[in-house]
Tab-separated table of C-alpha atoms and ligand atoms in Angstrom:
chain	number	residue	atom	x	y	z
A	1	MET	CA	-55.179	-29.901	-6.162
A	2	LYS	CA	-57.558	-27.127	-5.105
A	3	ASN	CA	-55.340	-24.456	-6.624
A	4	ASN	CA	-56.037	-26.106	-9.888
A	5	THR	CA	-59.720	-25.299	-9.482
A	6	LYS	CA	-61.369	-21.986	-10.083
A	7	VAL	CA	-64.942	-21.268	-9.079
A	8	LEU	CA	-67.300	-19.088	-11.057
A	9	ILE	CA	-70.426	-17.836	-9.319
A	10	LEU	CA	-73.256	-16.378	-11.387
A	11	ALA	CA	-75.046	-13.505	-9.725
A	12	ALA	CA	-75.849	-11.017	-12.467
A	13	GLY	CA	-79.515	-11.929	-12.881
A	14	LYS	CA	-82.056	-9.216	-12.189
A	15	GLY	CA	-83.957	-11.336	-9.702
A	16	THR	CA	-87.283	-9.872	-10.824
A	17	ARG	CA	-89.169	-12.768	-9.281
A	18	MET	CA	-88.110	-11.548	-5.820
A	19	LYS	CA	-90.287	-8.426	-6.390
A	20	SER	CA	-87.766	-6.417	-4.417
A	21	ALA	CA	-85.534	-3.411	-5.067
A	22	LYS	CA	-82.670	-5.236	-3.361
A	23	PRO	CA	-80.377	-7.398	-5.526
A	24	LYS	CA	-81.463	-11.008	-5.158
A	25	VAL	CA	-78.194	-12.349	-3.766
A	26	LEU	CA	-78.198	-9.724	-1.018
A	27	HIS	CA	-81.362	-11.118	0.512
A	28	GLU	CA	-80.504	-12.699	3.828
A	29	LEU	CA	-81.161	-15.929	5.611
A	30	GLY	CA	-80.009	-16.556	9.146
A	31	GLY	CA	-78.563	-13.031	9.158
A	32	LYS	CA	-76.229	-13.491	6.187
A	33	SER	CA	-76.778	-12.703	2.522
A	34	MET	CA	-77.132	-15.515	0.000
A	35	ILE	CA	-73.917	-14.497	-1.706
A	36	MET	CA	-71.944	-14.452	1.558
A	37	HIS	CA	-73.222	-17.920	2.430
A	38	ILE	CA	-71.819	-19.253	-0.828
A	39	LEU	CA	-68.593	-17.283	-0.695
A	40	ASP	CA	-67.851	-18.313	2.885
A	41	ASN	CA	-68.371	-21.950	2.011
A	42	CYS	CA	-66.173	-21.660	-1.082
A	43	VAL	CA	-63.383	-20.277	1.079
A	44	LEU	CA	-63.927	-22.906	3.777
A	45	SER	CA	-63.710	-25.641	1.168
A	46	GLY	CA	-60.272	-24.390	0.191
A	47	LEU	CA	-61.083	-22.513	-3.018
A	48	LYS	CA	-58.913	-19.465	-3.517
A	49	ASP	CA	-59.637	-18.357	-7.045
A	50	ILE	CA	-63.147	-17.016	-6.880
A	51	TYR	CA	-64.779	-15.262	-9.829
A	52	ILE	CA	-68.181	-13.741	-9.599
A	53	VAL	CA	-70.354	-12.542	-12.481
A	54	LEU	CA	-72.297	-9.400	-11.599
A	55	GLY	CA	-74.639	-7.085	-13.461
A	56	GLU	CA	-75.965	-3.594	-12.853
A	57	ASP	CA	-75.968	-4.080	-9.071
A	58	LYS	CA	-72.237	-4.698	-9.115
A	59	GLY	CA	-71.298	-1.865	-6.733
A	60	GLN	CA	-73.893	-2.668	-4.131
A	61	ILE	CA	-73.021	-6.356	-4.085
A	62	LEU	CA	-69.283	-5.745	-3.959
A	63	ASN	CA	-69.705	-3.357	-1.019
A	64	SER	CA	-71.413	-6.082	0.913
A	65	ILE	CA	-68.677	-8.665	0.379
A	66	LYS	CA	-66.510	-8.654	3.489
A	67	ASN	CA	-63.053	-10.155	3.968
A	68	ILE	CA	-63.087	-12.267	0.835
A	69	LYS	CA	-61.079	-11.667	-2.291
A	70	VAL	CA	-63.173	-12.067	-5.395
A	71	LYS	CA	-62.531	-11.222	-9.003
A	72	VAL	CA	-65.460	-9.516	-10.582
A	73	ILE	CA	-66.699	-10.106	-14.086
A	74	TYR	CA	-69.279	-7.723	-15.454
A	75	GLN	CA	-72.124	-9.018	-17.588
A	76	LYS	CA	-73.502	-6.027	-19.409
A	77	LYS	CA	-76.828	-7.461	-20.445
A	78	GLN	CA	-78.500	-10.363	-18.744
A	79	LEU	CA	-78.902	-12.586	-21.769
A	80	GLY	CA	-79.001	-15.840	-19.823
A	81	THR	CA	-76.813	-18.147	-17.786
A	82	ALA	CA	-74.705	-19.271	-20.781
A	83	ASP	CA	-74.009	-15.649	-21.636
A	84	ALA	CA	-73.054	-14.963	-18.012
A	85	ILE	CA	-70.429	-17.706	-18.148
A	86	SER	CA	-69.237	-16.525	-21.575
A	87	SER	CA	-68.473	-13.129	-20.098
A	88	ALA	CA	-65.818	-14.873	-17.986
A	89	LYS	CA	-64.081	-16.167	-21.078
A	90	GLU	CA	-61.599	-13.345	-21.438
A	91	TYR	CA	-60.458	-13.921	-17.838
A	92	ILE	CA	-60.390	-17.691	-17.518
A	93	GLY	CA	-60.982	-19.026	-21.038
A	94	LYS	CA	-57.394	-20.222	-21.262
A	95	PHE	CA	-57.225	-21.723	-17.800
A	96	SER	CA	-56.214	-25.363	-18.040
A	97	GLY	CA	-57.569	-26.621	-14.704
A	98	LYS	CA	-61.018	-27.432	-13.378
A	99	LEU	CA	-63.854	-24.945	-13.340
A	100	LEU	CA	-66.640	-25.187	-10.787
A	101	ILE	CA	-69.759	-23.274	-11.773
A	102	LEU	CA	-72.186	-22.273	-9.007
A	103	TYR	CA	-75.281	-20.079	-9.048
A	104	GLY	CA	-75.524	-17.216	-6.592
A	105	ASP	CA	-78.988	-18.242	-5.469
A	106	MET	CA	-78.115	-21.592	-3.876
A	107	PRO	CA	-77.313	-20.447	-0.342
A	108	LEU	CA	-77.567	-23.813	1.392
A	109	ILE	CA	-74.727	-25.655	-0.299
A	110	LYS	CA	-72.282	-27.020	2.291
A	111	LYS	CA	-68.505	-26.844	2.143
A	112	GLU	CA	-68.288	-30.634	2.367
A	113	THR	CA	-70.408	-30.923	-0.762
A	114	ILE	CA	-68.270	-28.441	-2.670
A	115	LYS	CA	-65.203	-30.465	-1.692
A	116	LYS	CA	-66.826	-33.735	-2.774
A	117	ILE	CA	-67.834	-32.353	-6.167
A	118	ILE	CA	-64.317	-31.135	-6.865
A	119	LYS	CA	-62.773	-34.372	-5.659
A	120	LYS	CA	-65.033	-36.505	-7.812
A	121	THR	CA	-64.279	-34.498	-10.953
A	122	ASN	CA	-61.222	-36.081	-12.536
A	123	ASN	CA	-60.783	-35.754	-16.235
A	124	SER	CA	-64.572	-35.825	-16.346
A	125	PHE	CA	-67.562	-33.545	-15.945
A	126	SER	CA	-69.774	-33.571	-12.872
A	127	LEU	CA	-73.321	-32.466	-13.354
A	128	VAL	CA	-74.936	-31.954	-9.971
A	129	GLY	CA	-78.599	-32.676	-9.378
A	130	PHE	CA	-81.125	-33.501	-6.710
A	131	VAL	CA	-84.384	-35.346	-6.476
A	132	SER	CA	-87.308	-33.118	-5.641
A	133	LYS	CA	-90.890	-33.856	-4.629
A	134	ASN	CA	-91.845	-30.553	-6.180
A	135	PRO	CA	-89.574	-30.120	-9.206
A	136	LYS	CA	-91.588	-27.288	-10.759
A	137	GLY	CA	-89.372	-24.511	-12.100
A	138	TYR	CA	-86.172	-26.573	-12.250
A	139	GLY	CA	-84.408	-27.947	-15.310
A	140	ARG	CA	-84.932	-31.728	-15.510
A	141	ILE	CA	-82.055	-34.114	-16.058
A	142	ILE	CA	-82.629	-36.774	-18.687
A	143	LYS	CA	-80.249	-39.635	-19.254
A	144	GLU	CA	-80.553	-41.972	-22.171
A	145	ASN	CA	-77.694	-44.390	-22.686
A	146	SER	CA	-74.631	-42.169	-22.459
A	147	GLN	CA	-76.513	-39.099	-23.619
A	148	ILE	CA	-77.448	-36.491	-21.009
A	149	ALA	CA	-79.727	-33.501	-21.454
A	150	VAL	CA	-81.202	-30.862	-19.193
A	151	ILE	CA	-84.589	-29.510	-20.268
A	152	GLU	CA	-85.782	-26.277	-18.741
A	153	ASP	CA	-89.181	-26.375	-17.056
A	154	LYS	CA	-90.478	-23.786	-19.520
A	155	ASN	CA	-89.476	-26.013	-22.428
A	156	ALA	CA	-90.585	-29.295	-20.897
A	157	SER	CA	-93.385	-31.501	-22.201
A	158	LYS	CA	-95.941	-32.969	-19.797
A	159	GLU	CA	-93.945	-36.196	-19.646
A	160	ILE	CA	-90.662	-34.457	-18.907
A	161	LYS	CA	-92.320	-32.337	-16.212
A	162	LYS	CA	-93.013	-35.576	-14.342
A	163	ILE	CA	-89.277	-36.218	-13.985
A	164	ASN	CA	-88.130	-35.325	-10.508
A	165	LEU	CA	-84.360	-35.376	-11.041
A	166	CYS	CA	-83.532	-31.666	-11.138
A	167	TYR	CA	-80.478	-29.734	-12.227
A	168	SER	CA	-78.929	-27.629	-9.465
A	169	GLY	CA	-77.002	-25.270	-11.754
A	170	ILE	CA	-73.676	-26.808	-10.744
A	171	LEU	CA	-71.230	-28.132	-13.301
A	172	CYS	CA	-67.615	-28.965	-12.649
A	173	GLY	CA	-65.107	-30.022	-15.268
A	174	PRO	CA	-62.154	-29.079	-17.464
A	175	SER	CA	-62.472	-25.344	-17.905
A	176	LYS	CA	-61.272	-25.129	-21.513
A	177	GLU	CA	-63.748	-27.755	-22.701
A	178	ILE	CA	-66.607	-25.974	-20.955
A	179	PHE	CA	-65.789	-22.710	-22.730
A	180	LYS	CA	-65.442	-24.474	-26.078
A	181	SER	CA	-68.875	-26.071	-25.813
A	182	LEU	CA	-70.346	-22.859	-24.485
A	183	ASN	CA	-69.520	-21.154	-27.792
A	184	LYS	CA	-71.920	-23.470	-29.556
A	185	ILE	CA	-74.996	-22.584	-27.524
A	186	LYS	CA	-77.629	-20.790	-29.555
A	187	LYS	CA	-80.340	-18.489	-28.343
A	188	ASP	CA	-83.281	-20.497	-26.979
A	189	LYS	CA	-86.369	-19.893	-29.100
A	190	ASN	CA	-88.842	-20.083	-26.235
A	191	THR	CA	-87.115	-17.923	-23.684
A	192	GLY	CA	-84.949	-15.729	-25.928
A	193	GLU	CA	-82.013	-16.466	-23.583
A	194	TYR	CA	-78.723	-18.266	-23.907
A	195	LEU	CA	-79.365	-21.175	-21.579
A	196	PHE	CA	-76.366	-22.765	-19.941
A	197	THR	CA	-78.268	-26.027	-19.678
A	198	ASN	CA	-78.028	-26.397	-23.462
A	199	ILE	CA	-74.329	-27.097	-22.983
A	200	PHE	CA	-75.166	-30.777	-22.555
A	201	ASN	CA	-76.105	-30.926	-26.237
A	202	TYR	CA	-72.442	-30.269	-27.022
A	203	LEU	CA	-70.482	-31.463	-24.022
A	204	HIS	CA	-70.811	-35.117	-25.027
A	205	TYR	CA	-68.633	-34.419	-28.084
A	206	VAL	CA	-65.785	-33.979	-25.655
A	207	GLU	CA	-64.685	-37.481	-25.000
A	208	LYS	CA	-64.824	-37.348	-21.272
A	209	PRO	CA	-67.450	-38.936	-19.046
A	210	ILE	CA	-70.281	-36.812	-17.719
A	211	ASN	CA	-71.205	-38.061	-14.252
A	212	ILE	CA	-74.401	-37.125	-12.498
A	213	LEU	CA	-73.779	-36.468	-8.814
A	214	THR	CA	-76.779	-36.090	-6.539
A	215	PHE	CA	-77.070	-34.445	-3.146
A	216	PRO	CA	-80.127	-33.641	-1.017
A	217	GLU	CA	-82.481	-30.945	-2.260
A	218	ASN	CA	-82.223	-29.076	1.034
A	219	GLU	CA	-78.635	-28.201	0.100
A	220	LEU	CA	-79.056	-27.419	-3.537
A	221	LEU	CA	-82.390	-25.676	-3.853
A	222	GLY	CA	-82.452	-22.412	-5.768
A	223	VAL	CA	-84.069	-19.239	-4.444
A	224	ASN	CA	-86.011	-17.273	-7.030
A	225	ASN	CA	-88.700	-15.623	-4.931
A	226	ILE	CA	-89.387	-14.575	-1.357
A	227	LYS	CA	-91.433	-17.685	-0.656
A	228	GLN	CA	-88.477	-19.864	-1.591
A	229	LEU	CA	-86.193	-17.631	0.474
A	230	SER	CA	-88.449	-18.151	3.458
A	231	HIS	CA	-88.353	-21.906	2.907
A	232	ALA	CA	-84.550	-21.893	2.633
A	233	ASP	CA	-84.360	-19.770	5.778
A	234	LYS	CA	-86.452	-22.306	7.637
A	235	LEU	CA	-84.143	-25.113	6.544
A	236	LEU	CA	-81.108	-23.107	7.592
A	237	GLN	CA	-82.633	-22.419	11.008
A	238	LYS	CA	-83.135	-26.142	11.432
A	239	ARG	CA	-79.478	-26.716	10.582
A	240	ILE	CA	-78.223	-23.958	12.913
A	241	LYS	CA	-80.350	-25.175	15.814
A	242	LEU	CA	-79.407	-28.792	15.300
A	243	ASN	CA	-75.755	-27.784	15.637
A	244	HIS	CA	-76.436	-26.008	18.916
A	245	LEU	CA	-78.457	-28.942	20.228
A	246	LYS	CA	-75.565	-31.236	19.374
A	247	ASN	CA	-73.260	-28.953	21.376
A	248	GLY	CA	-75.312	-29.243	24.541
A	249	VAL	CA	-77.606	-26.231	24.228
A	250	THR	CA	-81.217	-26.691	25.343
A	251	LEU	CA	-83.811	-25.012	23.139
A	252	LEU	CA	-87.335	-25.012	24.499
A	253	CYS	CA	-89.857	-25.087	21.666
A	254	PRO	CA	-87.085	-24.631	19.075
A	255	ASP	CA	-89.427	-23.722	16.228
A	256	SER	CA	-90.247	-20.465	17.982
A	257	ILE	CA	-86.582	-19.441	18.382
A	258	TYR	CA	-84.562	-17.610	15.697
A	259	ILE	CA	-80.761	-17.731	15.763
A	260	TYR	CA	-78.330	-15.956	13.438
A	261	PHE	CA	-75.568	-17.913	11.740
A	262	ASN	CA	-72.756	-16.514	13.906
A	263	ALA	CA	-74.174	-17.045	17.402
A	264	LYS	CA	-71.715	-18.748	19.742
A	265	ILE	CA	-73.504	-20.628	22.462
A	266	GLY	CA	-71.854	-22.537	25.295
A	267	LYS	CA	-72.766	-25.721	27.099
A	268	ASP	CA	-75.774	-25.963	29.381
A	269	VAL	CA	-77.298	-22.796	28.033
A	270	VAL	CA	-81.096	-22.843	28.071
A	271	ILE	CA	-83.072	-20.751	25.608
A	272	GLU	CA	-86.766	-20.416	26.269
A	273	PRO	CA	-89.477	-19.977	23.594
A	274	ASN	CA	-89.763	-16.918	21.328
A	275	VAL	CA	-86.208	-15.704	21.711
A	276	PHE	CA	-84.390	-13.836	18.907
A	277	LEU	CA	-80.594	-14.012	18.821
A	278	GLY	CA	-79.348	-11.574	16.172
A	279	ASN	CA	-75.913	-10.716	14.884
A	280	ASN	CA	-72.800	-11.451	16.973
A	281	VAL	CA	-74.272	-12.974	20.075
A	282	VAL	CA	-72.088	-14.906	22.491
A	283	LEU	CA	-73.701	-16.829	25.333
A	284	LYS	CA	-71.209	-18.537	27.614
A	285	SER	CA	-72.040	-21.698	29.551
A	286	ASN	CA	-75.069	-21.956	31.852
A	287	VAL	CA	-76.743	-18.787	30.626
A	288	ARG	CA	-80.526	-18.835	30.626
A	289	VAL	CA	-82.356	-16.644	28.135
A	290	LYS	CA	-85.991	-16.419	29.159
A	291	SER	CA	-88.917	-16.072	26.796
A	292	ASN	CA	-89.505	-13.182	24.402
A	293	SER	CA	-86.044	-11.692	24.675
A	294	TYR	CA	-84.307	-9.899	21.774
A	295	ILE	CA	-80.520	-9.973	21.860
A	296	GLU	CA	-77.964	-8.784	19.314
A	297	ASP	CA	-74.334	-7.743	19.260
A	298	THR	CA	-73.913	-8.837	22.869
A	299	TYR	CA	-71.547	-10.942	24.960
A	300	ILE	CA	-73.153	-12.677	27.925
A	301	ASN	CA	-70.839	-14.390	30.373
A	302	SER	CA	-71.642	-17.627	32.188
A	303	PHE	CA	-74.468	-18.107	34.685
A	304	CYS	CA	-76.340	-14.958	33.627
A	305	GLU	CA	-80.115	-14.931	33.483
A	306	VAL	CA	-81.793	-12.533	31.112
A	307	GLY	CA	-85.452	-11.891	30.423
A	308	PRO	CA	-88.246	-12.707	30.148
A	309	THR	CA	-88.913	-9.913	27.653
A	310	CYS	CA	-85.683	-7.962	27.636
A	311	ARG	CA	-83.736	-6.263	24.859
A	312	ILE	CA	-79.940	-6.242	24.866
A	313	ARG	CA	-78.023	-4.716	21.976
A	314	SER	CA	-75.194	-2.667	20.433
A	315	ASN	CA	-71.961	-3.869	21.920
A	316	THR	CA	-73.131	-4.832	25.380
A	317	GLN	CA	-71.183	-7.084	27.721
A	318	LEU	CA	-72.589	-8.805	30.757
A	319	GLY	CA	-70.197	-10.209	33.373
A	320	LYS	CA	-70.762	-13.500	35.170
A	321	ASN	CA	-73.995	-14.204	36.999
A	322	VAL	CA	-75.693	-10.954	35.991
A	323	LYS	CA	-79.487	-10.853	36.259
A	324	ILE	CA	-81.440	-8.855	33.718
A	325	GLY	CA	-85.169	-9.012	34.276
A	326	ASN	CA	-88.352	-8.173	32.444
A	327	PHE	CA	-88.804	-5.028	30.371
A	328	VAL	CA	-85.168	-4.043	30.664
A	329	GLU	CA	-83.296	-2.557	27.699
A	330	ILE	CA	-79.512	-2.379	27.679
A	331	LYS	CA	-77.468	-0.729	24.960
A	332	ASN	CA	-73.724	-0.219	24.508
A	333	SER	CA	-72.960	-0.987	28.144
A	334	LYS	CA	-70.715	-3.093	30.284
A	335	ILE	CA	-72.243	-4.679	33.349
A	336	GLY	CA	-69.999	-6.189	36.072
A	337	ASN	CA	-70.287	-9.626	37.666
A	338	ASN	CA	-73.242	-10.340	39.982
A	339	THR	CA	-75.084	-7.111	39.197
A	340	LYS	CA	-78.879	-7.088	39.055
A	341	ILE	CA	-81.128	-4.986	36.848
A	342	ASN	CA	-84.340	-6.789	37.396
A	343	HIS	CA	-87.267	-4.664	36.260
A	344	LEU	CA	-88.302	-1.988	33.762
A	345	SER	CA	-84.984	-0.188	33.195
A	346	TYR	CA	-83.121	1.495	30.365
A	347	ILE	CA	-79.335	1.341	30.624
A	348	GLY	CA	-77.503	3.031	27.741
A	349	ASP	CA	-73.815	3.952	27.230
A	350	SER	CA	-73.028	2.856	30.766
A	351	ILE	CA	-70.410	1.036	32.734
A	352	ILE	CA	-71.724	-0.628	35.865
A	353	GLY	CA	-69.465	-2.360	38.364
A	354	THR	CA	-69.885	-5.618	40.251
A	355	LYS	CA	-72.643	-6.491	42.747
A	356	ALA	CA	-74.633	-3.368	41.956
A	357	ASN	CA	-78.399	-3.289	42.294
A	358	ILE	CA	-80.309	-1.135	39.884
A	359	GLY	CA	-83.863	-0.647	41.134
A	360	ALA	CA	-87.063	-1.068	39.167
A	361	GLY	CA	-87.767	1.649	36.628
A	362	THR	CA	-84.321	3.263	36.814
A	363	ILE	CA	-83.202	4.967	33.651
A	364	THR	CA	-79.914	6.332	32.408
A	365	CYS	CA	-80.738	9.563	30.598
A	366	ASN	CA	-77.909	9.201	28.097
A	367	TYR	CA	-79.082	11.520	25.353
A	368	ASP	CA	-79.318	15.282	25.763
A	369	GLY	CA	-80.722	15.940	22.309
A	370	ARG	CA	-77.275	16.366	20.807
A	371	ASN	CA	-74.840	13.918	22.350
A	372	LYS	CA	-74.829	10.499	23.907
A	373	ASN	CA	-73.252	10.695	27.368
A	374	LYS	CA	-71.800	8.091	29.677
A	375	THR	CA	-73.036	6.843	33.018
A	376	ILE	CA	-70.462	5.209	35.257
A	377	ILE	CA	-71.672	3.290	38.279
A	378	GLY	CA	-69.201	1.656	40.686
A	379	ASN	CA	-69.152	-1.628	42.580
A	380	ASN	CA	-71.719	-2.486	45.277
A	381	VAL	CA	-73.845	0.524	44.412
A	382	PHE	CA	-77.499	0.531	45.358
A	383	ILE	CA	-79.791	2.565	43.134
A	384	GLY	CA	-83.369	2.640	44.409
A	385	SER	CA	-86.433	2.312	42.228
A	386	ASN	CA	-87.454	4.830	39.640
A	387	CYS	CA	-84.320	6.949	39.495
A	388	SER	CA	-83.252	9.083	36.553
A	389	LEU	CA	-79.473	9.232	36.220
A	390	ILE	CA	-78.682	12.194	34.008
A	391	ALA	CA	-75.504	11.539	32.063
A	392	PRO	CA	-72.653	12.303	31.999
A	393	ILE	CA	-72.531	11.128	35.569
A	394	LYS	CA	-70.474	9.048	37.985
A	395	ILE	CA	-71.869	7.169	40.940
A	396	GLY	CA	-69.052	5.989	43.217
A	397	ASP	CA	-68.497	2.538	44.785
A	398	LYS	CA	-70.749	1.513	47.684
A	399	SER	CA	-72.886	4.613	47.324
A	400	PHE	CA	-76.660	4.692	47.749
A	401	VAL	CA	-79.170	6.575	45.627
A	402	ALA	CA	-82.628	6.848	47.145
A	403	ALA	CA	-85.707	5.775	45.217
A	404	GLY	CA	-87.403	8.328	43.019
A	405	SER	CA	-84.300	10.534	42.689
A	406	THR	CA	-83.290	12.545	39.674
A	407	ILE	CA	-79.512	12.578	39.907
A	408	SER	CA	-77.572	15.152	37.941
A	409	SER	CA	-74.423	15.588	40.090
A	410	ASN	CA	-71.831	12.927	40.752
A	411	VAL	CA	-72.199	10.825	43.900
A	412	ASN	CA	-68.990	9.883	45.701
A	413	LYS	CA	-67.913	6.641	47.278
A	414	ASN	CA	-69.946	5.597	50.340
A	415	ASP	CA	-72.288	8.634	50.018
A	416	PHE	CA	-76.052	8.677	50.214
A	417	SER	CA	-77.924	10.826	47.730
A	418	ILE	CA	-81.563	11.760	47.534
A	419	ALA	CA	-83.113	14.206	45.091
A	420	ARG	CA	-86.868	14.395	45.283
A	421	ALA	CA	-89.465	16.835	46.583
A	422	LYS	CA	-89.952	16.537	50.315
A	423	GLN	CA	-93.153	14.797	51.375
A	424	GLN	CA	-95.682	16.920	53.286
A	425	ILE	CA	-98.425	15.660	55.587
A	426	ILE	CA	-101.505	17.698	56.535
A	427	LYS	CA	-103.154	16.088	59.498
A	428	GLY	CA	-106.799	15.229	58.736
A	429	GLY	CA	-106.412	17.186	55.533
A	430	ARG	CA	-108.344	14.601	53.557
A	431	ASN	CA	-111.627	16.313	54.392
A	432	ARG	CA	-110.506	19.478	52.575
A	433	PHE	CA	-110.758	17.607	49.320
A	434	LEU	CA	-113.425	14.951	49.767
A	435	LYS	CA	-116.819	15.320	51.397
A	436	VAL	CA	-117.774	11.668	51.860
B	501	UD1	C1	-81.456	-22.324	-13.416
B	501	UD1	C2	-81.208	-23.429	-14.453
B	501	UD1	C3	-82.142	-24.602	-14.131
B	501	UD1	C4	-81.843	-25.093	-12.731
B	501	UD1	C5	-81.978	-23.974	-11.714
B	501	UD1	C6	-81.468	-24.430	-10.362
B	501	UD1	C7	-80.519	-22.354	-16.519
B	501	UD1	C8	-80.877	-21.927	-17.862
B	501	UD1	N1	-81.467	-22.914	-15.782
B	501	UD1	O1	-82.782	-21.854	-13.574
B	501	UD1	O2	-81.933	-25.647	-15.070
B	501	UD1	O3	-82.712	-26.167	-12.393
B	501	UD1	O4	-81.210	-22.821	-12.103
B	501	UD1	O5	-81.756	-23.515	-9.375
B	501	UD1	O6	-79.375	-22.194	-16.131
B	501	UD1	N2	-77.704	-15.189	-14.070
B	501	UD1	C9	-76.717	-14.367	-14.558
B	501	UD1	N3	-76.904	-13.788	-15.779
B	501	UD1	C10	-78.001	-14.016	-16.540
B	501	UD1	C11	-78.993	-14.861	-16.030
B	501	UD1	C12	-78.813	-15.438	-14.785
B	501	UD1	O7	-75.710	-14.129	-13.913
B	501	UD1	O8	-78.070	-13.456	-17.648
B	501	UD1	C13	-77.497	-15.811	-12.736
B	501	UD1	C14	-78.584	-15.434	-11.727
B	501	UD1	O9	-78.218	-14.291	-10.997
B	501	UD1	C15	-78.658	-16.685	-10.864
B	501	UD1	C16	-78.188	-17.804	-11.766
B	501	UD1	O10	-77.569	-17.208	-12.865
B	501	UD1	O11	-77.802	-16.596	-9.743
B	501	UD1	C17	-79.337	-18.679	-12.248
B	501	UD1	O12	-80.293	-17.905	-12.940
B	501	UD1	P1	-81.836	-18.041	-12.675
B	501	UD1	O13	-82.548	-17.063	-13.507
B	501	UD1	O14	-82.105	-18.021	-11.229
B	501	UD1	O15	-82.092	-19.523	-13.250
B	501	UD1	P2	-83.299	-20.481	-12.922
B	501	UD1	O16	-84.488	-20.049	-13.676
B	501	UD1	O17	-83.454	-20.653	-11.474
B	502	CA	CA1	-82.530	-19.691	-9.705
């Protein structure tokens, strides 16, 4: 049945209300662009034939679309939503199945809802709306007897503005009939645009029922400006966090935590307040992320404790039961099971074995001004406090590096290494410097 449905997503608008140089549909929420949210959900709902109408920003938007096959339709001039759909006519005008029309700025629509809309559209049209407490800016749906109209906010009288049943931009129905009625739409006098919503003046001539389907506003809202994007982002965060809570994750003060869409979090994980989990984070079971930590592109195995106030990024992997403490930054590194890096360290481009102890203030000096170099530390290594490990360097298993050392030559297995100026003592020498 689904193969008999094509989806057309409109995303050619200039998005001027965003007041941003970035194309509107590339603005992100929960770490994913609006357009990718919609596309992913189209694919997940089983749609295979995806058409997308793009304008001047075509190249930029296409570059950002990953792993999804879309057919692009170019709308030369943004003359309105009806014109955008008309530009698809030469590609799908003759298609005899169902057409689902979506707008590119409705990032919160769920796959289940897409499925329901398609399922409920049988030899009929489905006009999708929602009830809003604050309907300003939306087209209002009016139903009188069997006649349905959508009046744009800009064209609405005071009375119509009071209506809170809003049009979402979604229409599903027999594709050919939609294109036929579309031909009849004239330029709107007030806005100078070809408004898709005027299709309802003509669609009723087709003798097929037009059903109004409603879903919650928090799935169908449109994003026209940054304030609305921020609101949608907040709703998405709520959704993401609710899912994690349902899966046995504890979030302390959840409103203060931000989690990207693709975080994978195991059971009995505890996340403390003010934590940011960015792109591609995996936290296996029983991990505890303490307050104010910033983690992205990182895999953390079970029973680790990280933070408070740490930064872990760029393809880092922590083994089981690793402890990362406060003011520690780790980048592009692999840390073995049971290793501790508890205070004030920078570990970059490193591989550290199991049961190692990296003392407070120890730093891997991975950058020589030209290249990034590797630090390799073995198992059961003890590195004292405040060491500088100048990469490329290897520190063998069970070796010991004394506190305050600057290490630039490899240290072998079982060896002790110290590299600091020798301490001198001048007996009673204090009086040379101070009189009292
Ligand atoms: C539109 C609807 C309104 C509805 C609201 C829901 C129309 C005329 N109005 O208003 O009834 O309540 O969405 O959010 O449809 N686009 C193009 N080419 C164009 C113009 C727009 O591709 O020439 C695309 C935009 O990129 C956008 C979508 O169409 O993704 C909707 O356009 P937008 O300007 O956001 O319409 P709204 O004013 O929000
Ligand atoms: Ca919109």
